[in-house]
mmCIF file of C-alpha atoms and ligand atoms in Angstrom:
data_model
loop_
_atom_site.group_PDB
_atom_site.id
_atom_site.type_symbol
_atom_site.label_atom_id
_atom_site.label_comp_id
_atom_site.label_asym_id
_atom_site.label_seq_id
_atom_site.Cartn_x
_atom_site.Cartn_y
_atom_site.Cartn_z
ATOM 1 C CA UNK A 1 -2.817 -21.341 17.592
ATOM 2 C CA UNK A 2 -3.716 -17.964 15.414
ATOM 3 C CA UNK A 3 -3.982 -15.350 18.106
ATOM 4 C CA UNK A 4 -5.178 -12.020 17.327
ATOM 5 C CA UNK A 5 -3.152 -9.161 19.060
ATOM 6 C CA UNK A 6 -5.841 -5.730 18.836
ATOM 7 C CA UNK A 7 -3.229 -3.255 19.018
ATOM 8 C CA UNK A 8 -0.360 -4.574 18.269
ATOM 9 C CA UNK A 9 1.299 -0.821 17.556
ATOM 10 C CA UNK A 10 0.735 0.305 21.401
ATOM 11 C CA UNK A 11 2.468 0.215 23.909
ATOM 12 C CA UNK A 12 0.677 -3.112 25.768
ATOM 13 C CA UNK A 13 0.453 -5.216 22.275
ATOM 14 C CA UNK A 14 3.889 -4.579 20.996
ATOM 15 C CA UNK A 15 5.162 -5.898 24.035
ATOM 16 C CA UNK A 16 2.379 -8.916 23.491
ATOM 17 C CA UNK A 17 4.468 -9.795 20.103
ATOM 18 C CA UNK A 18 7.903 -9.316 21.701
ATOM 19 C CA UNK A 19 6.456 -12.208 24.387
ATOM 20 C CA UNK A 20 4.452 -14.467 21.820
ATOM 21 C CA UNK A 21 7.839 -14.339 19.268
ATOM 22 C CA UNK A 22 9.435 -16.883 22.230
ATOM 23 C CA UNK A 23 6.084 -19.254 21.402
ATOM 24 C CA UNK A 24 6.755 -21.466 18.158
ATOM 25 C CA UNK A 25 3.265 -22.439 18.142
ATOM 26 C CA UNK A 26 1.645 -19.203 17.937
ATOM 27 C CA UNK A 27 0.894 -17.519 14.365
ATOM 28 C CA UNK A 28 -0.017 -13.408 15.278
ATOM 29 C CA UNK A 29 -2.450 -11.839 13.143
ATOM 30 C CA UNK A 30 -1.602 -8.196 13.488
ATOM 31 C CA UNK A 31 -3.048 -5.303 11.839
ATOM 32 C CA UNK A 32 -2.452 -1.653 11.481
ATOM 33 C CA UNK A 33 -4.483 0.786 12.055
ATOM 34 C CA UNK A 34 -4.712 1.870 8.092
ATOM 35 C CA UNK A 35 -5.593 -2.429 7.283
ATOM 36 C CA UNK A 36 -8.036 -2.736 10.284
ATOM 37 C CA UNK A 37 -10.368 0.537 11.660
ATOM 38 C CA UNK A 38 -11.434 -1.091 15.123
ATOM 39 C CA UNK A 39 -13.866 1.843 15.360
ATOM 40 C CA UNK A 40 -15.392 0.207 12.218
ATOM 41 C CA UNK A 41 -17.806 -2.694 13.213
ATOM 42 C CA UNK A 42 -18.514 -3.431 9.696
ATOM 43 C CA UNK A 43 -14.376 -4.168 8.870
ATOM 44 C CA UNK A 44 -13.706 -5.906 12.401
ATOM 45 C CA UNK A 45 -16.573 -8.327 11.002
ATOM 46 C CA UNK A 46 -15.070 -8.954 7.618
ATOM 47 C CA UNK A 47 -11.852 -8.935 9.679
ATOM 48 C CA UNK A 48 -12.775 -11.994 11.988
ATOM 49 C CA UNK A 49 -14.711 -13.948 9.402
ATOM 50 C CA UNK A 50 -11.669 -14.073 6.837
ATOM 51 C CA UNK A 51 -8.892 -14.413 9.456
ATOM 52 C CA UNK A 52 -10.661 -16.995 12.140
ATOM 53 C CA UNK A 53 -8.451 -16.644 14.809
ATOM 54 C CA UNK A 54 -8.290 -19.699 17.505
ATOM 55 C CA UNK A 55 -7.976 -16.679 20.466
ATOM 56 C CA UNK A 56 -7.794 -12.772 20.593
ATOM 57 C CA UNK A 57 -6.068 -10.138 23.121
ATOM 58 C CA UNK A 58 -7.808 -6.788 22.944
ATOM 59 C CA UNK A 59 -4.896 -4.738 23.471
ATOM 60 C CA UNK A 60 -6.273 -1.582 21.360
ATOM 61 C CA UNK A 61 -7.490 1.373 23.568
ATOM 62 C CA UNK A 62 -7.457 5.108 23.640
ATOM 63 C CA UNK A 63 -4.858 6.204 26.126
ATOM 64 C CA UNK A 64 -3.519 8.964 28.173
ATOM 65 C CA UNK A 65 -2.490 10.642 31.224
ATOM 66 C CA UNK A 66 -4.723 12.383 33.856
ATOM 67 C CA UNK A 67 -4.858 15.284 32.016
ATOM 68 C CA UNK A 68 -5.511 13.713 28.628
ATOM 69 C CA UNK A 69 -8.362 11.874 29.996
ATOM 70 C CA UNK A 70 -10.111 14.988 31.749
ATOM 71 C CA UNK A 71 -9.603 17.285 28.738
ATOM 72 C CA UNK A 72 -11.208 14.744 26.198
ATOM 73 C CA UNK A 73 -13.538 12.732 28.187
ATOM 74 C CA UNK A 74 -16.084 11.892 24.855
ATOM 75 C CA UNK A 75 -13.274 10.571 23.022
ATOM 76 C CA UNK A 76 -12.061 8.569 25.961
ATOM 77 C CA UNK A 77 -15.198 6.992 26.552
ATOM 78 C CA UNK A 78 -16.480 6.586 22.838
ATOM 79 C CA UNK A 79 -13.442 5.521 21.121
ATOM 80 C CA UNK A 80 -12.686 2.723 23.548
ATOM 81 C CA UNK A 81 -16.525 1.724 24.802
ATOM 82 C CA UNK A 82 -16.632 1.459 20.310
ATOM 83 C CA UNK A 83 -13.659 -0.807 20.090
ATOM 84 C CA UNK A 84 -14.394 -3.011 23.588
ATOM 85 C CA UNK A 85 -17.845 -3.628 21.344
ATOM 86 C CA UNK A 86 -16.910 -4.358 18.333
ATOM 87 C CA UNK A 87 -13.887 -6.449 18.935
ATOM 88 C CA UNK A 88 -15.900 -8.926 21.438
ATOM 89 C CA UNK A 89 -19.605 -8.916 19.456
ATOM 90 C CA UNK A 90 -17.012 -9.645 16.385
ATOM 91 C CA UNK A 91 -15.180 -12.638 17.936
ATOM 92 C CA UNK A 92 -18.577 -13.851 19.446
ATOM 93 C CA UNK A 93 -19.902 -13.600 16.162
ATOM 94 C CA UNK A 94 -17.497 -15.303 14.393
ATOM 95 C CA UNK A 95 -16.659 -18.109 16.646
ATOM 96 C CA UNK A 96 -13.708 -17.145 18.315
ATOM 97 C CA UNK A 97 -13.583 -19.328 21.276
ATOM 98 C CA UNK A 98 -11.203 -17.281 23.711
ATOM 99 C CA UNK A 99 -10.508 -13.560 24.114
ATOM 100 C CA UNK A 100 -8.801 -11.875 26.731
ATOM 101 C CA UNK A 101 -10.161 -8.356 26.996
ATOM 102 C CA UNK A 102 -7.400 -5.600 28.639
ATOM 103 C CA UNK A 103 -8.957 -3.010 31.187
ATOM 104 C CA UNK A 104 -7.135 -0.425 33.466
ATOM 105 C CA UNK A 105 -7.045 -0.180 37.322
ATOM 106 C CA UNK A 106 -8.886 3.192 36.954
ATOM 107 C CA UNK A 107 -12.208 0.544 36.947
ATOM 108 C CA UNK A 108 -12.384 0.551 41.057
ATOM 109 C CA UNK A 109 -13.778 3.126 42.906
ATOM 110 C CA UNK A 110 -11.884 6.893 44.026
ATOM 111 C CA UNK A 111 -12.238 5.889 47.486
ATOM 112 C CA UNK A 112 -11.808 1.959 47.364
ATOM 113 C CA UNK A 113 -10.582 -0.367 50.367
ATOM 114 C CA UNK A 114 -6.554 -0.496 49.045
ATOM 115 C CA UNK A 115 -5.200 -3.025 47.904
ATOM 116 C CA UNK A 116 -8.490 -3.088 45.512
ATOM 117 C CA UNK A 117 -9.879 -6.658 45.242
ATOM 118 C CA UNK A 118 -11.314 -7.373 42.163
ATOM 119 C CA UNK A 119 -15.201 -7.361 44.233
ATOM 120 C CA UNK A 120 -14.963 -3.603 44.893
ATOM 121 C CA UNK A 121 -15.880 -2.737 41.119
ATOM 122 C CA UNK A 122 -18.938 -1.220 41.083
ATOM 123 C CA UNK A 123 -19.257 -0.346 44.676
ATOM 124 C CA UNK A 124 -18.240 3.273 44.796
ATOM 125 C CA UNK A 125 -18.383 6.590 42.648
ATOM 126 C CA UNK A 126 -15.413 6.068 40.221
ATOM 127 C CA UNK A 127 -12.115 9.090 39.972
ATOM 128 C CA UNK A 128 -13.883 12.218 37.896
ATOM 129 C CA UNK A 129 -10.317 12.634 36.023
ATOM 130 C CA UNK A 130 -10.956 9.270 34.466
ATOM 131 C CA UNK A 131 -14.291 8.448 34.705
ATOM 132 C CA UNK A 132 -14.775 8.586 31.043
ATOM 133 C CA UNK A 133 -12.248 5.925 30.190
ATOM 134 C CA UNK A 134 -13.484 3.609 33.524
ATOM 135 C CA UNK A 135 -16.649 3.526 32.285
ATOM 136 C CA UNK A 136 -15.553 2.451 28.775
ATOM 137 C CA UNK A 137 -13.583 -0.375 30.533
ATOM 138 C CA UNK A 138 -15.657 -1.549 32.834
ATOM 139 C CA UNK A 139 -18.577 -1.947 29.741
ATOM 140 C CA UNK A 140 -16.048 -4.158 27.841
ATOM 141 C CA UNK A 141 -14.508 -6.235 30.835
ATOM 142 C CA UNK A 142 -18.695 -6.715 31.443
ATOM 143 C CA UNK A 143 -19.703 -8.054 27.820
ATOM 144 C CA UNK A 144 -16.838 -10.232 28.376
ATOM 145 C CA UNK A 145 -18.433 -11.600 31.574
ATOM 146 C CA UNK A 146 -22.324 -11.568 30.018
ATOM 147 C CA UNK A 147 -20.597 -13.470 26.559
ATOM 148 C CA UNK A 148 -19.443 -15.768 28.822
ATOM 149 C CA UNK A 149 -22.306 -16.837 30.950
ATOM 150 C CA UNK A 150 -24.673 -16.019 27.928
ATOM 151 C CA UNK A 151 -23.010 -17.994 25.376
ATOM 152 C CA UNK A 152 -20.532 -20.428 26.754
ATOM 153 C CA UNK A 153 -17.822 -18.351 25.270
ATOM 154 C CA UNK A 154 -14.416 -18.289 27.354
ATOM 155 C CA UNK A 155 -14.252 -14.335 27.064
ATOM 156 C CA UNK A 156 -11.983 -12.877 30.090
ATOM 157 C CA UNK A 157 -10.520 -9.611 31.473
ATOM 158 C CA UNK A 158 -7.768 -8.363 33.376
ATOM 159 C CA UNK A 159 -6.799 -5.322 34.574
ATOM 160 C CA UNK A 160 -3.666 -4.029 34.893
ATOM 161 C CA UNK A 161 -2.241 -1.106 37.198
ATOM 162 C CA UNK A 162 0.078 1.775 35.580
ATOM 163 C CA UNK A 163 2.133 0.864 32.638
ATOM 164 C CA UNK A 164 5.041 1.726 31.666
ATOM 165 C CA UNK A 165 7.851 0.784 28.989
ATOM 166 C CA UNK A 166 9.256 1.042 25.951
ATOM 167 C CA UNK A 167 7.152 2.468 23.045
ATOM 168 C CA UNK A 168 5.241 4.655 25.382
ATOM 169 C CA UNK A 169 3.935 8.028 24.728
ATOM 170 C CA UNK A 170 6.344 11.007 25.583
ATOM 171 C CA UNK A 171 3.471 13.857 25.133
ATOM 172 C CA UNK A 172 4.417 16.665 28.180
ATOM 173 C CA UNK A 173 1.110 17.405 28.063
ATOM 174 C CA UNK A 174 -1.130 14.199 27.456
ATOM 175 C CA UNK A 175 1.156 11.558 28.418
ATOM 176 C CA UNK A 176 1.321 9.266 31.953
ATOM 177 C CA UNK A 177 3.346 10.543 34.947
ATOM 178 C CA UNK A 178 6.434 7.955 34.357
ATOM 179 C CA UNK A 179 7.299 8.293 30.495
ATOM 180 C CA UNK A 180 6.783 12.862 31.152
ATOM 181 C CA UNK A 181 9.035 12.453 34.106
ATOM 182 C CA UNK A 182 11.776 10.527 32.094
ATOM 183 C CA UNK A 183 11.504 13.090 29.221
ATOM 184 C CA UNK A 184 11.695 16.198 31.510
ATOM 185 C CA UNK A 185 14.683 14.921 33.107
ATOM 186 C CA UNK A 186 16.278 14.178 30.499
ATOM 187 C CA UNK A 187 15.643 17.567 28.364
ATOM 188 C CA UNK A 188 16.503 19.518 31.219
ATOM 189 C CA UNK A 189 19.695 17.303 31.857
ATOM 190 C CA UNK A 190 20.780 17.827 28.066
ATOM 191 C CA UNK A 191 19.838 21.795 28.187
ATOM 192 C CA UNK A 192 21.738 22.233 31.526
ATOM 193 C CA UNK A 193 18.272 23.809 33.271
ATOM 194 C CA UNK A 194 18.424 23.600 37.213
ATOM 195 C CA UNK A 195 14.849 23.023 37.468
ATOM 196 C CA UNK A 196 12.144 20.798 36.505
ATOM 197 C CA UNK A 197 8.488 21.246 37.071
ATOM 198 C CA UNK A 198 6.175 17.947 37.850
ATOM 199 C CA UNK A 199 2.259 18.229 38.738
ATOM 200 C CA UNK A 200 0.099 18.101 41.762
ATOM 201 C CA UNK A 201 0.904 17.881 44.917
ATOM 202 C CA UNK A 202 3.648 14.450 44.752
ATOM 203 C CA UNK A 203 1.218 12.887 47.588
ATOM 204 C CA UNK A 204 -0.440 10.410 45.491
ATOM 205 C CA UNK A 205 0.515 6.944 45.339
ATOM 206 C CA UNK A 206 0.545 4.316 42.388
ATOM 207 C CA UNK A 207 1.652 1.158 41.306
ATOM 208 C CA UNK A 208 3.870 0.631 38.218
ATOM 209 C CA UNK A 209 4.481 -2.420 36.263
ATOM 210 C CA UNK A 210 7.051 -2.818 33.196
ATOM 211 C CA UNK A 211 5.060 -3.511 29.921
ATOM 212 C CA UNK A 212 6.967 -6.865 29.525
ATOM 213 C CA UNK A 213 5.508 -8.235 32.734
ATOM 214 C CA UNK A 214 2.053 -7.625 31.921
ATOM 215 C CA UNK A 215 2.503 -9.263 28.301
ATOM 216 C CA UNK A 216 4.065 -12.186 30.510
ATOM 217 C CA UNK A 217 0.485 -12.098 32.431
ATOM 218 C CA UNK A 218 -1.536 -12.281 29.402
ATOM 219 C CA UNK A 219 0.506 -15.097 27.832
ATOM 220 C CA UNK A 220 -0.404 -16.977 31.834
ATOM 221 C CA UNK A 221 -3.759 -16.172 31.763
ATOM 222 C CA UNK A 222 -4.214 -17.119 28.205
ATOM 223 C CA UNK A 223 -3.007 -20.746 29.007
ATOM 224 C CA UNK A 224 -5.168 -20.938 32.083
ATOM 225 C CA UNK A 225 -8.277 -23.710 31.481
ATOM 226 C CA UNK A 226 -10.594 -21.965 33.565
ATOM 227 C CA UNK A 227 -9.199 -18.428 34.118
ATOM 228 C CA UNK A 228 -11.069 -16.198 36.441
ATOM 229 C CA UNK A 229 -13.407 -13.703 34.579
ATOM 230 C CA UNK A 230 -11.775 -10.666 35.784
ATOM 231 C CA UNK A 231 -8.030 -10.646 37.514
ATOM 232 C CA UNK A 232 -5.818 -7.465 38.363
ATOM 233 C CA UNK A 233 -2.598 -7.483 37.223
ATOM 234 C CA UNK A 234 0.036 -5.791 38.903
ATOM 235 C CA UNK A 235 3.500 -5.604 41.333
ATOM 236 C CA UNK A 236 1.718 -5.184 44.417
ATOM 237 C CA UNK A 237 3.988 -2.595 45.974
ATOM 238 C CA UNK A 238 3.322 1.385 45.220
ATOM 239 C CA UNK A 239 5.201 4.733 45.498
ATOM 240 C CA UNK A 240 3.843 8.360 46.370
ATOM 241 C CA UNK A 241 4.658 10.436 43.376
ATOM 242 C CA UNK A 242 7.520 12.275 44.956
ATOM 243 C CA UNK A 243 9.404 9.010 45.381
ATOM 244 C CA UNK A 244 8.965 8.269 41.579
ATOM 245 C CA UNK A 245 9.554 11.886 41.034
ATOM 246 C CA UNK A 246 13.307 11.072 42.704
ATOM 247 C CA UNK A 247 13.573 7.480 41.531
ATOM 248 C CA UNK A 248 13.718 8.886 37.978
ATOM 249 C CA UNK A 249 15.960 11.931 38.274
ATOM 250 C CA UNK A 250 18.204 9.613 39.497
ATOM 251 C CA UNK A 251 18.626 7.135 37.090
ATOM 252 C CA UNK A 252 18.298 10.006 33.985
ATOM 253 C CA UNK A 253 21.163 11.787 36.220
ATOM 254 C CA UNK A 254 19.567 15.420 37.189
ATOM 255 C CA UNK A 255 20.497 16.787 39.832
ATOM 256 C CA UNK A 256 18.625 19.639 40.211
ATOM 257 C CA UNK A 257 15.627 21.159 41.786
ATOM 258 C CA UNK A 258 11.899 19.543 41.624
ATOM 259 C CA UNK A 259 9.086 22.214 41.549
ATOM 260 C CA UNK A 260 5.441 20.996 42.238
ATOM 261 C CA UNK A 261 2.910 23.047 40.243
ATOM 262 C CA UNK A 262 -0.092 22.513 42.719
ATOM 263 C CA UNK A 263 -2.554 23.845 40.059
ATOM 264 C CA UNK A 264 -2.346 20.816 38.835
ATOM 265 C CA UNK A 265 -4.510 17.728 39.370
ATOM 266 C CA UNK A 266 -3.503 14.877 41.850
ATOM 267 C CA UNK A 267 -6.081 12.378 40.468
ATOM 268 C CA UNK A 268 -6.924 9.361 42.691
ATOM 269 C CA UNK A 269 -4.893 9.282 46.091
ATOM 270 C CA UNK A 270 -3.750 5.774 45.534
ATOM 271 C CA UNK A 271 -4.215 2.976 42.911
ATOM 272 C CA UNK A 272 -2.456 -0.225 44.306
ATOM 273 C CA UNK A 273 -4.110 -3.282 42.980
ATOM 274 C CA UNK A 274 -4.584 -6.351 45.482
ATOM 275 C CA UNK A 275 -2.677 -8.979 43.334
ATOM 276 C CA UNK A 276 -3.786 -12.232 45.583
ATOM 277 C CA UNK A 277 -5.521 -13.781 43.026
ATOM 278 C CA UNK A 278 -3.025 -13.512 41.035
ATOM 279 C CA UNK A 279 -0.167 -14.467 42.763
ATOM 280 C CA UNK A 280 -2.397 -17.596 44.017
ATOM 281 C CA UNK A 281 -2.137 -18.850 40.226
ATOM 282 C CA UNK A 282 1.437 -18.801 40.225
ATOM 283 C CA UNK A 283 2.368 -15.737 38.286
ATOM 284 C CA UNK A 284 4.281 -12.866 39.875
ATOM 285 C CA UNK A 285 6.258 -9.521 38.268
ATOM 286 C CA UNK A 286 9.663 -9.980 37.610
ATOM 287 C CA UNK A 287 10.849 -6.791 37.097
ATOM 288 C CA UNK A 288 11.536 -4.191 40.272
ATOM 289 C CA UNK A 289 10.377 -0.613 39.545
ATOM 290 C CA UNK A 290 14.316 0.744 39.484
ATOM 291 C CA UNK A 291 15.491 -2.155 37.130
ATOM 292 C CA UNK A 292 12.366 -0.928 34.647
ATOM 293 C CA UNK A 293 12.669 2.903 35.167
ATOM 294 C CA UNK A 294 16.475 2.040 34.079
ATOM 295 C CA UNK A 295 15.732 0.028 31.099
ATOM 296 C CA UNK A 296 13.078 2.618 29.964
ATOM 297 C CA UNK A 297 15.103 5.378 30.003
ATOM 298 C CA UNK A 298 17.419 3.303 27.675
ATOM 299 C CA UNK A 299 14.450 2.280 25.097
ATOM 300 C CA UNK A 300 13.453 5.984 25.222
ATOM 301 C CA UNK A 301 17.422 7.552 24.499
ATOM 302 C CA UNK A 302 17.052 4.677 21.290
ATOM 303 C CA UNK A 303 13.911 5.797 20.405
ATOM 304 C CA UNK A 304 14.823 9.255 20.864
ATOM 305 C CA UNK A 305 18.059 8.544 18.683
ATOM 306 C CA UNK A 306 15.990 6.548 15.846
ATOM 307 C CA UNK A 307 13.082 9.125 15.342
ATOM 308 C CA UNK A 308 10.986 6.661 16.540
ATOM 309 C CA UNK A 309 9.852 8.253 19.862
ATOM 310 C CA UNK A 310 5.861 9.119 20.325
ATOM 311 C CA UNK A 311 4.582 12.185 21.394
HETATM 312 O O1 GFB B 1 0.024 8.957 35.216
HETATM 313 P P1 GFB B 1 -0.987 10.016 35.413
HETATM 314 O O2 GFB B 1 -1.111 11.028 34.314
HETATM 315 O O3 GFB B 1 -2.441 9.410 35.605
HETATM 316 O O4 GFB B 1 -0.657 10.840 36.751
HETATM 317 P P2 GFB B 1 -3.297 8.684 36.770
HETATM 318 C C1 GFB B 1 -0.346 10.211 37.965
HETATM 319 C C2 GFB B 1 0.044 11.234 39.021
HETATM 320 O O5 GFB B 1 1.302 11.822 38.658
HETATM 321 C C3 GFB B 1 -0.927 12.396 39.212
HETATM 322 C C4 GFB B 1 1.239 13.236 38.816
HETATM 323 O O6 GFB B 1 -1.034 12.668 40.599
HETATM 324 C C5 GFB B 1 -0.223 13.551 38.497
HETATM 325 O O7 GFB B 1 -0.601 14.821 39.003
HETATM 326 N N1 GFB B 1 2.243 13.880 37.939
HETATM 327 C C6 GFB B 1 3.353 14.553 38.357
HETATM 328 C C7 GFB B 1 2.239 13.910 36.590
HETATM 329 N N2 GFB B 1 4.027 15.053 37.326
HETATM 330 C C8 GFB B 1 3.365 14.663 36.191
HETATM 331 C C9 GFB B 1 3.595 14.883 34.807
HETATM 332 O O8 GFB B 1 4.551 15.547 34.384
HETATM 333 N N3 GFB B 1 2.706 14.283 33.944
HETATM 334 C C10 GFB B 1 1.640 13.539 34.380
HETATM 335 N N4 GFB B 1 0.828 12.968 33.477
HETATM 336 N N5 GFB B 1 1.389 13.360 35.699
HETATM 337 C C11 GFB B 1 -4.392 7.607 34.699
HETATM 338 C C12 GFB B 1 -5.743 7.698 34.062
HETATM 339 O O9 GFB B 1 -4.525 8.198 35.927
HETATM 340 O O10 GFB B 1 -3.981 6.286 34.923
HETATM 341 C C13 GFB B 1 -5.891 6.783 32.930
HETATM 342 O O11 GFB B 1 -5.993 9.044 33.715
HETATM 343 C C14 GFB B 1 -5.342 5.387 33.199
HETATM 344 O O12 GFB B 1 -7.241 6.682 32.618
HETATM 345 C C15 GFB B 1 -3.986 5.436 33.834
HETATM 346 O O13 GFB B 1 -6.222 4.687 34.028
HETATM 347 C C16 GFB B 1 -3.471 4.077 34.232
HETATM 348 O O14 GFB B 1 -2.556 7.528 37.374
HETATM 349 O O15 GFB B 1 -3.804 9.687 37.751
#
């Protein structure tokens, strides 16, 4: 099988080549962001036609933290409603047969029934901090539903809940709450500082799940003869903030004080995915949320050490 990893420098689809490297029958066609502009519908085109891939995993997506998203909402919503586009019109139009298009949890409403079922999308007003990037998501996880029905084509979604692991983004500033925590900790740790400052209030809850899980998932799914058009992905257990918050000063090893700068935005109250479908296929997440947390902050002291960290 040629599979097509979209992505394949992020976060998600590097962890999508670590888990298709175990799969002697899989050829990856990966490009870089300099050999393939996803953005461009004209080169995603020539891309497909020349390379014919037997399957695809749209893995490529603007990303960012809650204040990332609410700062630059146009680029959150053009840059990944562009490449949702112009990587599934491409595919359709050049034959690809199967494509598994990656979404976010942030698709289900502020104020959805929780665990969120797959059938509350599209029943409630959606989080303002990410609306931008929802509404980009939920346009690509629905062109893979219409291809689908419309033209026979088995084009399929899944969403998965917070992610975390190694090669994420360290920004302070635009990054998610789990890779800014581990960097905090760890600066203020190596500077000797007493205090560290997270944001909000630490009331919210979410659900984390290790990168290498969710590549697991997608490798699943992509086997699946008849996989359901839209599936969440995700550990089924969540966390307020402030338990994270702890969890993560502990393994990095600070042992001072936690301020909470209120100013800041809380987001959604809680984001925990309802993972019955899933977990009715057979698949389930491996890793706990301490064992990842600890083998993060190990891929981000290597990273740190090889000049290879982001943000
Ligand atoms: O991970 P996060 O940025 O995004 O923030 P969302 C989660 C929670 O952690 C919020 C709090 O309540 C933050 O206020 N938090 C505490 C922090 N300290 C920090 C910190 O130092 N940095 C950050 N970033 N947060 C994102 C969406 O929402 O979730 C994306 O914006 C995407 O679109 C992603 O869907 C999965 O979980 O609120």
């Amino acid at each position: 099988m040629k599979l097509f990893i979209a992505g394949h420098h992020g976060m998600v689809g590097a962890a999508l080549v670590r888990r298709y490297a175990r799969e002697p029958g899989v050829t990856l066609l990966l490009r870089s962001r300099r050999e393939l502009d996803l953005t461009n519908q004209a080169a995603v085109e020539a891309f497909y036609a020349e390379a014919r891939p037997d399957a695809a995993i749209i893995a490529a997506a603007k990303v960012g933290g809650i204040q990332a998203n609410h700062t630059y909402p146009a680029d959150f919503l053009y840059d990944n409603l562009v490449i949702a586009a112009n990587c599934l019109h491409g595919a359709y139009r050049a034959g690809v047969p199967r494509l598994l298009f990656l979404g976010s949890s942030c698709i289900y409403p502020k104020l959805a029934p929780q665990p969120m079922p797959e059938g509350c999308l599209l029943t409630g007003p959606l989080e303002p901090t990410n609306e931008a990037y929802a509404v980009a998501k939920i346009a690509g996880l629905k062109l893979a539903e219409y291809y689908r029905r419309q033209h026979g084509v088995l084009y399929h979604s899944a969403m998965p809940t917070n992610l975390y692991g190694p090669g994420d983004h360290y920004h302070l500033q635009h990054s998610h709450v789990l890779p800014a925590l581990l960097r905090k900790f760890h600066e203020a740790k190596t500077a000797g500082r007493a205090e560290v400052t997270a944001w909000g209030t630490g009331t919210p809850r979410r659900e984390f799940l290790h990168v290498d899980d969710l590549a697991d998932a997608c490798a699943f799914l992509l086997d699946l003869a008849d996989p359901p058009g839209l599936i969440n992905v995700g550990t089924g257990t969540d966390v307020t903030i402030r338990e994270l918050t702890e969890l993560v000063a502990t393994v990095v090893g600070f042992t001072g004080r936690i301020v909470w700068d209120s100013t800041k935005p809380d987001g959604t109250p809680r984001k925990l995915l309802d993972v019955s479908r899933l977990s009715g296929l057979g698949w389930r997440a491996r890793l706990s949320l301490a064992e990842g947390v600890a083998l993060t902050y190990r891929s981000y002291r290597d990273e740190l050490a090889a000049g290879t960290l982001r943000g």
